Coordinates of C-alpha atoms and ligand atoms in Angstrom, one line a residue:
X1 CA -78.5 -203.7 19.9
X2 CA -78.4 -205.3 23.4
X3 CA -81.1 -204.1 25.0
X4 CA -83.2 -204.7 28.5
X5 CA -86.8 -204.6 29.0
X6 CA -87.5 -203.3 32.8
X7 CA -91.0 -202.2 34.0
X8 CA -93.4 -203.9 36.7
X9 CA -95.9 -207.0 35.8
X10 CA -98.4 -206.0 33.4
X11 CA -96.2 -203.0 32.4
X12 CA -96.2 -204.4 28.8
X13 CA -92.6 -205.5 28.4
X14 CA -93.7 -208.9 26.5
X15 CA -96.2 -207.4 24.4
X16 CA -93.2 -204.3 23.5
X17 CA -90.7 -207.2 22.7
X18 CA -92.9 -208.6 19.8
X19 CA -92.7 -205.6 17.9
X20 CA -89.0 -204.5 19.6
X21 CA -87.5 -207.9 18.2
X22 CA -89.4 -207.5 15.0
X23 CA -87.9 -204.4 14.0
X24 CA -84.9 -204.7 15.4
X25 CA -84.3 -208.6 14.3
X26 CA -82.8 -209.8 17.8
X27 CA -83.6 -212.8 20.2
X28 CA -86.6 -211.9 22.8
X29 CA -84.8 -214.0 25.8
X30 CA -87.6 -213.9 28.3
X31 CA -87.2 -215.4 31.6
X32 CA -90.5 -215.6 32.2
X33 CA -91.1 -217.2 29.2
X34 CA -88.3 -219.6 29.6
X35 CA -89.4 -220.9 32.9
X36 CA -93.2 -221.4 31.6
X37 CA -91.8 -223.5 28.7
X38 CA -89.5 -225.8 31.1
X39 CA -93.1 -225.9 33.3
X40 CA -94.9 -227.1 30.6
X41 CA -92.1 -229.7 29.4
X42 CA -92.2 -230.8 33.0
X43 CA -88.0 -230.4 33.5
X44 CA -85.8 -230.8 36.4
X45 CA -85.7 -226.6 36.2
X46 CA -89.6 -226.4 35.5
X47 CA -90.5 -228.3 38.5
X48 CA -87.9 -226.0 41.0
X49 CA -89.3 -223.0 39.4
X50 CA -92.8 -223.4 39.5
X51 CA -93.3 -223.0 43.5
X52 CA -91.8 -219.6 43.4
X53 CA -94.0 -218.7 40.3
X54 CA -96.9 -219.8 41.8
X55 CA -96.1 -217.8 44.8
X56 CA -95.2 -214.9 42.4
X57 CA -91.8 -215.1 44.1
X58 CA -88.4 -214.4 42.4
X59 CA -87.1 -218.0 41.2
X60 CA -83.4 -218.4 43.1
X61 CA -80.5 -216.7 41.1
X62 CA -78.3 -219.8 41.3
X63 CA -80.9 -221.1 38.8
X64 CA -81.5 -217.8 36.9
X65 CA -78.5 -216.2 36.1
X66 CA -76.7 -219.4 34.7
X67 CA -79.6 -219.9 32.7
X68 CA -79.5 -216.2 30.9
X69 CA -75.5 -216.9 30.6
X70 CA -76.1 -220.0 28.8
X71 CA -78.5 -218.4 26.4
X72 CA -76.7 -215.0 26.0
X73 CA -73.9 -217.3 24.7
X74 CA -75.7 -218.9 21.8
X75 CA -75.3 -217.5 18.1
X76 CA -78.2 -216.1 17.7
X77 CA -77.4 -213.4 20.5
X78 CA -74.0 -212.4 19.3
X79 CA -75.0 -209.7 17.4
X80 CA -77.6 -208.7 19.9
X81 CA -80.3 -209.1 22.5
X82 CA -84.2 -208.3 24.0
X83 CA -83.7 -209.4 27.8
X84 CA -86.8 -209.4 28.8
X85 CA -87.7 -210.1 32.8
X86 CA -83.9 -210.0 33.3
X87 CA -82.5 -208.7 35.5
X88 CA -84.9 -208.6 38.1
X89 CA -82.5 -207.5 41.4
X90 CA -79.0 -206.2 42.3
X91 CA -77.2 -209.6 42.1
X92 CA -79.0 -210.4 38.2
X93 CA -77.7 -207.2 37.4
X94 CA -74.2 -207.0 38.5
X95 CA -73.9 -210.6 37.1
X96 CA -75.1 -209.6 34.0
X97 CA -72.2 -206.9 34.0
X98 CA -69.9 -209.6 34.3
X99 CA -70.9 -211.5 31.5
X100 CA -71.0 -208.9 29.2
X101 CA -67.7 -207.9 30.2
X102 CA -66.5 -211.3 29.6
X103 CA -68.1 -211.6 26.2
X104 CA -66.6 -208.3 24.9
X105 CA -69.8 -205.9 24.8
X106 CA -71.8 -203.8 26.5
X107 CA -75.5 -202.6 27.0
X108 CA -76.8 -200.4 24.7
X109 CA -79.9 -199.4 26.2
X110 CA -82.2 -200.2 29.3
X111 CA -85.7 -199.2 28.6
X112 CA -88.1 -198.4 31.8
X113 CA -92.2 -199.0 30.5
X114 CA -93.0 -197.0 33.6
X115 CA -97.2 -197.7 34.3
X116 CA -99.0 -196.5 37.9
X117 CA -99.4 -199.6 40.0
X118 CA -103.1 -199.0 40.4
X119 CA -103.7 -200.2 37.0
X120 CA -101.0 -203.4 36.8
X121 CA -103.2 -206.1 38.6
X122 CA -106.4 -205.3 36.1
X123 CA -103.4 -205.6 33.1
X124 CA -102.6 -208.9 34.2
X125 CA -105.9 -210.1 35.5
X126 CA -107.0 -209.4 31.8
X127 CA -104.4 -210.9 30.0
X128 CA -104.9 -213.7 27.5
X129 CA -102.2 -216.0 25.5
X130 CA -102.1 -217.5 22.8
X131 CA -101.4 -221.2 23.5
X132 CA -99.8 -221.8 19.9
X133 CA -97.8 -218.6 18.9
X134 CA -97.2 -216.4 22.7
X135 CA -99.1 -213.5 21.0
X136 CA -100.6 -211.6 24.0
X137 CA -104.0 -210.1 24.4
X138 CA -106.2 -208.5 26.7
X139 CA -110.0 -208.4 27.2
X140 CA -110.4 -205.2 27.5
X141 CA -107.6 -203.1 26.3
X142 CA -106.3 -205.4 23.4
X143 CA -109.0 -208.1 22.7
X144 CA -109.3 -210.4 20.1
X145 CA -111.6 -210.6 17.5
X146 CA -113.2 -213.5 18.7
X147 CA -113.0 -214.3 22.4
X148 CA -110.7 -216.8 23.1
X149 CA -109.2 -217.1 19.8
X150 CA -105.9 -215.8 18.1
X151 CA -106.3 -213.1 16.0
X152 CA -103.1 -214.4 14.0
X153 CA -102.7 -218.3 14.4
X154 CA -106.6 -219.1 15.5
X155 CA -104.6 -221.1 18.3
X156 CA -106.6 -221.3 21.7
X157 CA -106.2 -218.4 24.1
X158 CA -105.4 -219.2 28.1
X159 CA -104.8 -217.0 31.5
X160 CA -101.0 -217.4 33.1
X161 CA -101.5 -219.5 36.4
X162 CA -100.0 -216.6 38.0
X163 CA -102.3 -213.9 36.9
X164 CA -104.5 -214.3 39.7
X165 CA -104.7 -210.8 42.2
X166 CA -103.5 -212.5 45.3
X167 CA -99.8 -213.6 43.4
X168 CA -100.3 -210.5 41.0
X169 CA -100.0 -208.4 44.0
X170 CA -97.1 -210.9 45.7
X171 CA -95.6 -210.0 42.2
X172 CA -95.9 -206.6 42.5
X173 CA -94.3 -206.3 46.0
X174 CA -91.1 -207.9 44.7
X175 CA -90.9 -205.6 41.7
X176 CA -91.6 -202.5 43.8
X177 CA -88.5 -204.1 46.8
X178 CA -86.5 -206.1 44.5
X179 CA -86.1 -204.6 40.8
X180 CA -87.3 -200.7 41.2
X181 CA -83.7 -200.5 42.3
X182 CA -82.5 -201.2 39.1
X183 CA -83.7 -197.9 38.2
X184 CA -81.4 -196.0 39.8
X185 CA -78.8 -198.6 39.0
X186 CA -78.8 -198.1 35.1
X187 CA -79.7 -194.4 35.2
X188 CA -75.9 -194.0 37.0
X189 CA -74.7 -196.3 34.3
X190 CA -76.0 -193.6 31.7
X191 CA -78.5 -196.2 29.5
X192 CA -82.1 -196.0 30.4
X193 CA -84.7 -195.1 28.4
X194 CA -87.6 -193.9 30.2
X195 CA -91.2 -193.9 28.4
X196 CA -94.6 -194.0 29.8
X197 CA -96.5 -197.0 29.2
X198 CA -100.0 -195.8 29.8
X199 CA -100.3 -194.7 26.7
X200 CA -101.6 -196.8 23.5
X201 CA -99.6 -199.6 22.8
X202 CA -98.7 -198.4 19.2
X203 CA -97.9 -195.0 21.0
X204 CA -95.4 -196.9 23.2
X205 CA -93.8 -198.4 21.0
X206 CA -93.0 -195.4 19.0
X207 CA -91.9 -193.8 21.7
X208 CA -89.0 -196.7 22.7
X209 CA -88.5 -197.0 18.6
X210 CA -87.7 -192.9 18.5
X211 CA -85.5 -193.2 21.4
X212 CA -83.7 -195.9 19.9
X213 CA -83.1 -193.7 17.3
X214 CA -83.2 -196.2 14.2
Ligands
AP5_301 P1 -92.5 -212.7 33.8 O1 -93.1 -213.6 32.9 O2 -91.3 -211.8 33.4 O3 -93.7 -211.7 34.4 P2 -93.7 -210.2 34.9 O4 -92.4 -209.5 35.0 O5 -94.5 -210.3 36.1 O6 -94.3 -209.5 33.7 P3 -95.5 -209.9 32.9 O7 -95.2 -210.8 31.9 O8 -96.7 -210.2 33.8 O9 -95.9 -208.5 32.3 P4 -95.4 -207.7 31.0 O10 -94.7 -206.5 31.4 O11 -94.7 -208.7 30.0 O12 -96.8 -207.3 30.4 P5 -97.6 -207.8 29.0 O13 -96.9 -207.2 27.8 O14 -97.9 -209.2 29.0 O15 -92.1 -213.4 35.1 C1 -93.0 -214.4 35.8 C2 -92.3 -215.0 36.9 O16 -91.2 -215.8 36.5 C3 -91.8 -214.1 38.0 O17 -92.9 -213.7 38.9 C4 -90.8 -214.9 38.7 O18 -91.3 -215.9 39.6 C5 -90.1 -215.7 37.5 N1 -89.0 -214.9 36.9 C6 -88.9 -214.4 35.7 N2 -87.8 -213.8 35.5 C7 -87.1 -213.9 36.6 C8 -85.8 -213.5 37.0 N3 -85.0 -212.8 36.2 N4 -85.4 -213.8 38.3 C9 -86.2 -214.6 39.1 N5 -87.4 -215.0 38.8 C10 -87.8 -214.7 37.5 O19 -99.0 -206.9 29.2 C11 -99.8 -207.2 30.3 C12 -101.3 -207.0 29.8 O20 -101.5 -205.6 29.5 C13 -101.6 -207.7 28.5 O21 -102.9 -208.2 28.5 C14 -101.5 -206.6 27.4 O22 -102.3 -206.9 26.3 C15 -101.9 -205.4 28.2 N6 -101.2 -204.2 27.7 C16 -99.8 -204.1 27.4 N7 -99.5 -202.8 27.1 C17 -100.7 -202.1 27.2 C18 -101.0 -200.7 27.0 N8 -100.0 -199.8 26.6 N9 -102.3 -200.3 27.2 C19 -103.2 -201.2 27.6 N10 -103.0 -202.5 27.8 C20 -101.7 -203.0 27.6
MG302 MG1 -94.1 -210.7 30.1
ZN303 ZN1 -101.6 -217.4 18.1

């Protein structure tokens, strides 16, 4: 399956990939994810992306898409993909096209965790990590048994340096200019999967699993 996760911060694309790639047995390639790990490594790409992270700004496609074409060409991803975070405007997307096309294959689905943007900036506000395995938590709707600890690993939990409300709501102005568009975009291209991510997260992710149909 090549899939695409699409939906605004705090929608719940990273905490749907856990249990997406699980079942499913594919790569979770998160941007996101990617950029915090060259951060933390302190990398030529970590140090140019942190400024527009910070700022809850899109990092520059020049770095981005080559980045996502280099991964999407390793072995693991041959057989299949969890983009997550990518793409995130009109360019990502109509690159992506083109790399698909070059490596012989197409999307199979696009799946839209639509959630009302009244309740995004209290999702990410609220969101703890685990600093050992990525498992995500929240203090309210998801918490852990004991506060500030992994449920699974026992690893220490942190906040994202970018889930503050001033760049949470920078954030969400990009999604709502930049990436709704996408939307429409993959609708026309006949492969989105539209599911409402207000509901539980179990419910959620039945609903994407049921529309993946296996
Ligand atoms: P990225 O890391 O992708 O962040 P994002 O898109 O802002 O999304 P989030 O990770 O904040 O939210 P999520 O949807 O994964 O929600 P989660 O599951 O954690 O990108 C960060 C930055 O990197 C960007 O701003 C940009 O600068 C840069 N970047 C990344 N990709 C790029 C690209 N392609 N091009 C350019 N720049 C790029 O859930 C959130 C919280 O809600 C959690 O606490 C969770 O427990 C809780 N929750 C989840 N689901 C539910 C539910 N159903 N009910 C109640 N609570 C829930
Ligand atoms: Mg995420
Ligand atoms: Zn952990």
């Amino acid at each position: 399956m090549r899939l695409i996760l699409l939906g605004p911060p705090g929608a719940g694309k990273g905490t749907q990939a856990a249990n997406i790639v699980d079942k499913y047995n594919i790569p979770h390639i998160s941007t996101g994810d990617i950029f915090r790990k060259n951060i933390k490594e302190g990398t030529d790409l970590g140090k140019k992306a942190k400024e527009y992270i910070d700022g809850g700004q899109l990092v520059p496609d020049s770095l981005t898409i080559a980045l996502v074409e280099d991964r999407l060409k390793q072995d693991d991803a041959q057989d299949g993909f969890l983009l997550d975070g990518f793409p995130r405007n009109l360019d990502q997307a109509e690159a992506l096209d083109q790399i698909l096309e070059n490596m012989a294959c197409k999307l199979t689905s696009v799946i839209n965790i639509a959630v009302d943007p009244s309740i995004l900036v209290e999702r990410a506000v609220g969101r703890r990590i685990c600093k050992n395995c990525g498992a995500t938590y929240h203090v309210v709707f998801n918490p852990s048994k004991v506060e500030g600890v992994c449920d699974k690993c026992s690893g220490e939990l942190y906040q994202r340096s970018d889930d503050n409300e001033e760049t949470v709501s920078n954030r969400i102005n990009v999604y709502s200019n930049e990436t709704a568009p996408l939307i429409d975009y993959y609708t026309e291209q006949g492969v989105i999967i539209n599911v409402d991510g207000q509901k539980d997260i179990d419910l959620v992710f039945e609903d994407i699993a049921s529309a993946l149909g296996r």
